[in-house]
Coordinates of C-alpha atoms in Angstrom, one line a residue:
X1 CA 87.3 106.0 121.6
X2 CA 86.7 109.7 121.7
X3 CA 88.1 109.9 125.2
X4 CA 91.3 108.2 124.0
X5 CA 91.6 110.7 121.2
X6 CA 91.1 113.7 123.4
X7 CA 93.3 112.7 126.3
X8 CA 97.0 112.0 126.7
X9 CA 99.5 110.1 128.7
X10 CA 98.2 107.8 131.5
X11 CA 94.7 109.1 131.1
X12 CA 94.7 107.9 127.4
X13 CA 96.1 104.6 128.4
X14 CA 93.5 104.2 131.1
X15 CA 90.7 104.8 128.6
X16 CA 92.3 102.3 126.2
X17 CA 92.6 99.6 128.9
X18 CA 88.9 100.2 129.9
X19 CA 87.9 99.5 126.3
X20 CA 90.1 96.3 126.3
X21 CA 88.4 95.2 129.5
X22 CA 85.0 95.6 127.9
X23 CA 86.0 93.7 124.9
X24 CA 87.5 90.9 126.9
X25 CA 84.1 90.4 128.7
X26 CA 82.0 90.5 125.6
X27 CA 80.0 87.4 124.8
X28 CA 79.4 88.3 121.2
X29 CA 82.5 88.8 118.9
X30 CA 83.8 88.1 115.5
X31 CA 87.4 86.9 114.8
X32 CA 89.2 89.2 112.4
X33 CA 92.0 86.7 111.6
X34 CA 91.3 83.4 109.9
X35 CA 91.2 80.1 111.9
X36 CA 94.2 78.8 109.9
X37 CA 96.5 81.7 110.8
X38 CA 99.5 80.5 112.7
X39 CA 102.3 82.7 114.0
X40 CA 105.7 82.1 112.4
X41 CA 108.2 82.4 115.1
X42 CA 112.0 82.6 115.1
X43 CA 114.3 85.2 113.6
X44 CA 115.2 83.0 110.6
X45 CA 111.5 82.5 109.7
X46 CA 110.8 86.2 110.2
X47 CA 113.7 87.0 107.8
X48 CA 112.3 84.5 105.3
X49 CA 108.8 86.1 105.5
X50 CA 110.3 89.6 105.0
X51 CA 112.5 88.4 102.1
X52 CA 109.4 86.9 100.4
X53 CA 107.3 89.9 100.9
X54 CA 110.0 92.3 99.8
X55 CA 110.6 90.1 96.7
X56 CA 106.8 90.2 95.9
X57 CA 106.7 94.0 96.4
X58 CA 109.6 94.4 94.0
X59 CA 108.2 92.0 91.3
X60 CA 104.3 92.1 91.7
X61 CA 104.0 93.9 88.4
X62 CA 105.7 91.1 86.5
X63 CA 104.5 87.6 85.7
X64 CA 105.3 86.4 89.2
X65 CA 105.0 82.8 90.2
X66 CA 105.0 81.0 93.5
X67 CA 107.8 78.8 92.2
X68 CA 109.9 81.9 91.4
X69 CA 109.6 83.3 95.0
X70 CA 110.2 79.8 96.5
X71 CA 113.4 79.5 94.5
X72 CA 114.5 83.0 95.6
X73 CA 114.1 81.8 99.2
X74 CA 115.7 78.4 98.6
X75 CA 112.5 76.5 99.4
X76 CA 110.5 73.9 97.6
X77 CA 107.3 75.4 96.1
X78 CA 104.9 73.2 98.2
X79 CA 106.8 74.0 101.4
X80 CA 106.9 77.7 100.6
X81 CA 103.2 77.7 99.8
X82 CA 102.3 76.3 103.3
X83 CA 104.9 78.5 105.0
X84 CA 103.6 81.7 103.2
X85 CA 100.0 80.9 104.1
X86 CA 100.9 80.3 107.8
X87 CA 102.9 83.5 107.9
X88 CA 100.4 85.8 106.2
X89 CA 97.1 84.0 106.6
X90 CA 96.6 84.3 102.8
X91 CA 97.4 82.2 99.8
X92 CA 100.3 83.4 97.6
X93 CA 98.0 84.3 94.7
X94 CA 95.5 86.1 97.0
X95 CA 98.4 88.2 98.4
X96 CA 99.8 89.1 95.0
X97 CA 96.4 90.0 93.5
X98 CA 95.5 92.1 96.6
X99 CA 98.8 94.0 96.2
X100 CA 98.1 94.5 92.5
X101 CA 94.6 95.8 93.2
X102 CA 95.9 98.1 95.9
X103 CA 98.5 99.5 93.5
X104 CA 95.8 99.8 90.8
X105 CA 93.6 101.8 93.2
X106 CA 96.5 104.2 93.8
X107 CA 97.0 104.7 90.0
X108 CA 93.2 105.1 89.5
X109 CA 93.2 107.9 92.0
X110 CA 96.5 109.6 91.3
X111 CA 96.9 109.3 87.5
X112 CA 94.9 109.7 84.3
X113 CA 96.2 106.5 82.8
X114 CA 93.6 104.4 81.0
X115 CA 92.2 101.5 83.0
X116 CA 93.7 99.0 80.5
X117 CA 97.1 100.5 80.9
X118 CA 96.8 100.3 84.7
X119 CA 95.7 96.7 84.4
X120 CA 98.9 95.7 82.6
X121 CA 101.1 98.0 84.7
X122 CA 100.2 96.3 87.9
X123 CA 100.8 92.8 86.6
X124 CA 97.5 91.5 85.3
X125 CA 97.7 89.9 81.8
X126 CA 94.2 90.6 80.7
X127 CA 91.5 93.1 81.4
X128 CA 88.7 90.7 82.2
X129 CA 90.8 89.0 84.9
X130 CA 91.7 92.4 86.3
X131 CA 88.1 93.5 86.4
X132 CA 87.0 90.2 88.1
X133 CA 89.6 90.5 90.8
X134 CA 89.0 94.2 91.3
X135 CA 85.2 93.6 91.6
X136 CA 85.8 90.8 94.1
X137 CA 88.1 92.9 96.4
X138 CA 86.5 96.4 96.0
X139 CA 82.9 95.5 95.1
X140 CA 82.8 97.9 92.3
X141 CA 84.4 98.3 88.8
X142 CA 87.7 100.2 88.4
X143 CA 85.9 103.0 86.5
X144 CA 83.4 103.4 89.4
X145 CA 86.3 103.4 91.9
X146 CA 88.0 106.2 89.9
X147 CA 84.7 108.2 89.7
X148 CA 84.1 107.9 93.5
X149 CA 87.7 108.8 94.3
X150 CA 87.4 111.9 92.1
X151 CA 84.3 112.9 93.9
X152 CA 86.0 112.4 97.3
X153 CA 89.0 114.4 96.2
X154 CA 86.8 117.3 95.2
X155 CA 85.7 117.6 98.8
X156 CA 89.2 118.0 100.1

């Protein structure tokens, strides 16, 4: 990896391909994508995925439901649920909560807003639910995350 970073052009590509060759021959490995992940092909399906993700990004802070996004795309909720999971490898609720927690992390680091305000601003309806999801994804509380981020910023 260091050789890739310190080289350029064809030399860098050669180092990269060398690593890919080693990985291809490896007997021990761990899949990073889930087994149920399926590629959504076709331009129309890609547009639908993009439309869904854009809608979620624009409305994640609201009381967003799978049914609402399905309606926006002109799909039945059950079909949209399956379609979304195939396209992203994640359930709708997991995707939305992950986005909300990511945004909360950004606010914890770059603002002085109280954690309760951040909870509601990113779309959670109660603090205990927010704390539970935050802990599940980040393996620490929001206040600990803020403290660690503050320490990290002081070293910049």
